[in-house]
Amino acid sequence: MGYVAVTGGTAAILRADELVHYYRVRGGSTPLEVRQIRDQQRLAVDKVMGEGSLYAPTIAALALKQAEGDSIEASFILRAYRATQPRRYASLAIDCCRMQVIRRISGAFQDIPGGQILGPTRDYTQRLVDFSLLEERESIVREFLDRARIETAGKALPDSFPKIVSLLRREGLLEDPEEGDRTLRDITRESLGFPYPRSAKLQSLARGETGAMMALAYSSIRGYGDIHPYLGELRVGYVPMYIRHPARPEPVYVGKVLVTEAEIIAQYAEGEKGTVPKLSLGYGLCFGHNELKAISMGILDRAMRSKSACKAPAEDEEFVLYHIDGIEASGFVAHWKLPHYVTFQSTLDRLRRSQALKEESKDAESQGD
Amino acid sequence: MLNLKAIERKGGYNFAFLDENTKREIRRKTLKAVAIPGYQVPFASPELPIARGWGTGGLQVTMSIIGPDDTLKVIDQGCDGGVNAVNIRKLLVKTTGVGTTFDTAAASIIQTRHRIPEEPMSGRQILVLQVPIPEPLRFVEASMAKTREMHSEMDYSRMWVFLYENIVKWGEITIGARYPSLVNKRYLIDPSPIPRWDVPKLHMAETLYLFGAGREKRIYAVPPHTSVEPLEFEDIRFRVEDFSGKACVRCGSDHTYMNEIYGGPGGGKLYVCSDSSRCDKLRAQRGEAKTHAGK
Amino acid sequence: MNACLEPAFDKVFDTQRIYRLMLDALARPGKLRTLPGLDICPPNGLNRYAAGLGFTLLDSETTFAVLPEDDDWRDYFSLNTGVKPATPEAAEFILLRGGEYLPEIARVNRGTLLSPEEGSTLFVLVDAIGGTQPGAVKLTLAGPGIKELAQVAVVGLHPLNLAAICSRQEYPLGVDCFFVDAEGIMLAMPRSATVQWEEVPG
């Protein structure tokens, strides 16, 4: 039996594909180079890598181009690509103390060992439309780059900074890391029941959708929850990655990745009977430069460990982890666009039956009068 | 003889898209699903190039069972020509090269959304159902951790109360599709959003039914010759949709599941079969050959 | 290690064919299916049909035991599939010689009420399925997948092993069995089946 041609549906899908392509390029401007997106839409690329859970800047930039800038669509393309890639090695745990930071701040302490490093941030930039960018030319960019290179020369940052939380821990102010399941579970290779082991929780958060995580974290700090967080430390920078290779005794360096790390210090924990109260920690780490996501992740990580009897949404692990995945959520919300004729027909059948029964009982009542 | 090596990597991807590790995991879980009829087996469910909620669970199951000798049929709402059916068929054909058919009787694997074909299926066939929400207890409990406990204890009391309250309020059980049904007198299932019309086809059937929920990461099964009983009360019985006095405008059938459409003169209502293969066969018998699937 | 690699086994298409036969057998307990002859040479009397079942389902994400213990068999599967060895209590898959009385069967994992699917899968080697020689065990199966009753005789299955499997099936807890004979005939007996048996008198 050969392939049976399908008429209507196939033609419509092909036409839709063509129209998508048309709408992307119909303006007639110079096609975007993937490199331009990778370099100049840096934060969009980082977001897509995080939510697509694959560190691949060029492919993420390509996905953004293909998706006309829709970050969820681009993350989905990247995630589906990731699912086809073989996994040859698992990296050793990265050490963020060895991060080459480009930015590092603390909201909890006025000064920190190594100093606050503002780095590339818009936090203190007034959000005014910059009309000068309308006329940005290559010559202007080149001139700026030459000047900037001179100004930053000789100001290289140290290779590593001490962690603020380790100082707190040394002083006995911060709780020790939780015991429990320390094995590394892979949420893409096995299905887990709740409560998740911590490694699985952090994996789910690390590939969550920034906006969804921000909304839940916001609900917690507004009052649907009680963790009262401080930003102990926020770091953005490059960390070296290593793997173990059977042919080499030493770990093998395979490259570096840009990550954002947030350590959230929260209200001291309700100490067990007889124990000293201590501050507790929420941890956030994601690919690329994405501060809102890392902070939201740190807040949610801590909120989900709440022992409160009446849990707010952000404290309910199942609620949070089932709803922050952008690829799952967008797919299901969008699936209502699919035909539901059959089920709707079934609903109509029930509605007519209910209406008929109401009419009957009304008639019966009026006859009884 | 087919040249297996030549079709092994269709379009740069493995045969049937998934890598062999992923297929093996789905296969192991599917076997457990068959051994424990109606029990929802969790599985890892990797991403596919088709969106979550658009049939990924059904696709994963189909991709894990399909071989080069299979003949595939894909339907959505009972129809072979719907855009989603076309898209899923395209992906499967592109990555496996299998032959396809619209004829229910000629298929060895049928992947479906929202319908079980009207024509009786045989023991040589497998029906793969796409499932949006695998949990029948979702009507009464949102947490999967809690519903898992309820299934383990066969504690379906809240479901019975829900149905009872339904009757008190509306005089009738108001669940249209997705009608909760008890499999092998042990596990309550969501039979996927098939209409009630199709639920009796699950009971003591000849065919193996596999249910795949990709986004929710669950696989379950109804083997052949297995009891599937829709929940009902002594005095309020389970009832399928009522099409009495209606007939399909295309084939004239008055005993199939139909969709009503506002297409008659002056916006009047018409009824048309949802199962396009069955409808076309009846028309062919009457000598009208135009296909319904492609509309 | 005596184990050798089996490059002739086709990981895509041989596994697919074998899996479909397993799925059909499990969905219809009592129905006999014939496994394809594979161009492989397992060690030490291990039959190649049973090896094919292992190649189809085992990989580095699963655990495996052999009863009675047999290092050659274990190493053969580890080398070819990457499966991790485990104790009979913990193993997800167990390959066993059905003719020898194996008290360990009483301790294999049957799953929990929350996760019954964790009950292990047994590949049981027997001499012949479908014969009625003296000493054979005649099984009568009922339950899901079976129209009324299914009857089949198995030669080379120790009745105490069968008793150990059946007496501890407490549905939905239990184990799922695939019996394979020297000719590649396969029979499945999932935990959902109710089983009665008698020995064919000698």
Coordinates of N, CA, C and O in Angstrom, one line a residue, chain A residues 87-95 184 239-244 251-252 254-255 257 287:
Chain A
R87 N 23.1 12.0 24.4 CA 23.7 12.5 25.6 C 24.9 11.6 25.9 O 24.8 10.5 26.4
R88 N 26.1 12.1 25.5 CA 27.3 11.2 25.7 C 27.8 11.3 27.0 O 28.4 10.3 27.6
Y89 N 27.8 12.5 27.7 CA 28.4 12.6 29.0 C 27.5 13.5 29.9 O 26.7 14.2 29.4
A90 N 27.7 13.3 31.2 CA 27.1 14.2 32.1 C 28.3 15.1 32.7 O 29.3 14.5 33.1
S91 N 28.1 16.4 32.7 CA 29.2 17.2 33.2 C 29.3 17.1 34.7 O 28.3 16.6 35.4
L92 N 30.5 17.4 35.2 CA 30.6 17.5 36.7 C 29.9 18.7 37.1 O 29.6 19.6 36.4
A93 N 29.5 18.7 38.4 CA 28.8 19.9 39.0 C 29.7 21.2 38.7 O 30.9 21.1 39.0
I94 N 29.0 22.2 38.3 CA 29.8 23.4 38.1 C 30.0 24.1 39.4 O 29.3 23.9 40.4
D95 N 31.1 24.9 39.5 CA 31.5 25.6 40.7 C 31.4 27.1 40.5 O 32.2 27.7 39.8
L184 N 21.6 12.5 41.5 CA 21.2 13.3 40.4 C 20.2 12.6 39.5 O 20.5 11.6 38.9
V239 N 31.1 30.1 33.7 CA 31.7 29.1 34.6 C 32.2 28.0 33.7 O 31.6 27.6 32.7
P240 N 33.4 27.4 34.1 CA 34.0 26.3 33.3 C 33.2 25.0 33.5 O 32.7 24.8 34.6
M241 N 33.2 24.2 32.5 CA 32.5 22.9 32.6 C 33.5 21.8 32.3 O 34.3 21.9 31.4
Y242 N 33.3 20.8 33.1 CA 34.2 19.6 33.0 C 33.4 18.3 32.8 O 32.3 18.2 33.3
I243 N 34.0 17.4 32.2 CA 33.4 16.0 32.1 C 34.5 15.0 32.6 O 35.7 15.3 32.6
R244 N 34.0 13.8 32.9 CA 35.0 12.7 33.1 C 35.0 11.9 31.8 O 34.0 11.6 31.3
P251 N 39.6 15.4 35.2 CA 38.4 15.9 34.5 C 38.9 16.7 33.3 O 39.9 17.3 33.3
V252 N 38.1 16.6 32.2 CA 38.4 17.3 31.0 C 37.6 18.5 30.8 O 36.3 18.5 30.9
V254 N 35.6 21.2 28.9 CA 34.9 21.2 27.6 C 34.4 22.5 27.2 O 33.8 22.6 26.1
G255 N 34.6 23.6 28.0 CA 34.1 24.9 27.6 C 33.5 25.6 28.7 O 33.5 25.1 29.9
V257 N 30.1 28.2 30.1 CA 28.8 28.7 29.8 C 28.5 29.9 30.6 O 29.0 30.0 31.7
F287 N 20.6 29.2 32.6 CA 21.5 29.5 31.5 C 21.4 31.0 31.1 O 20.3 31.6 31.2

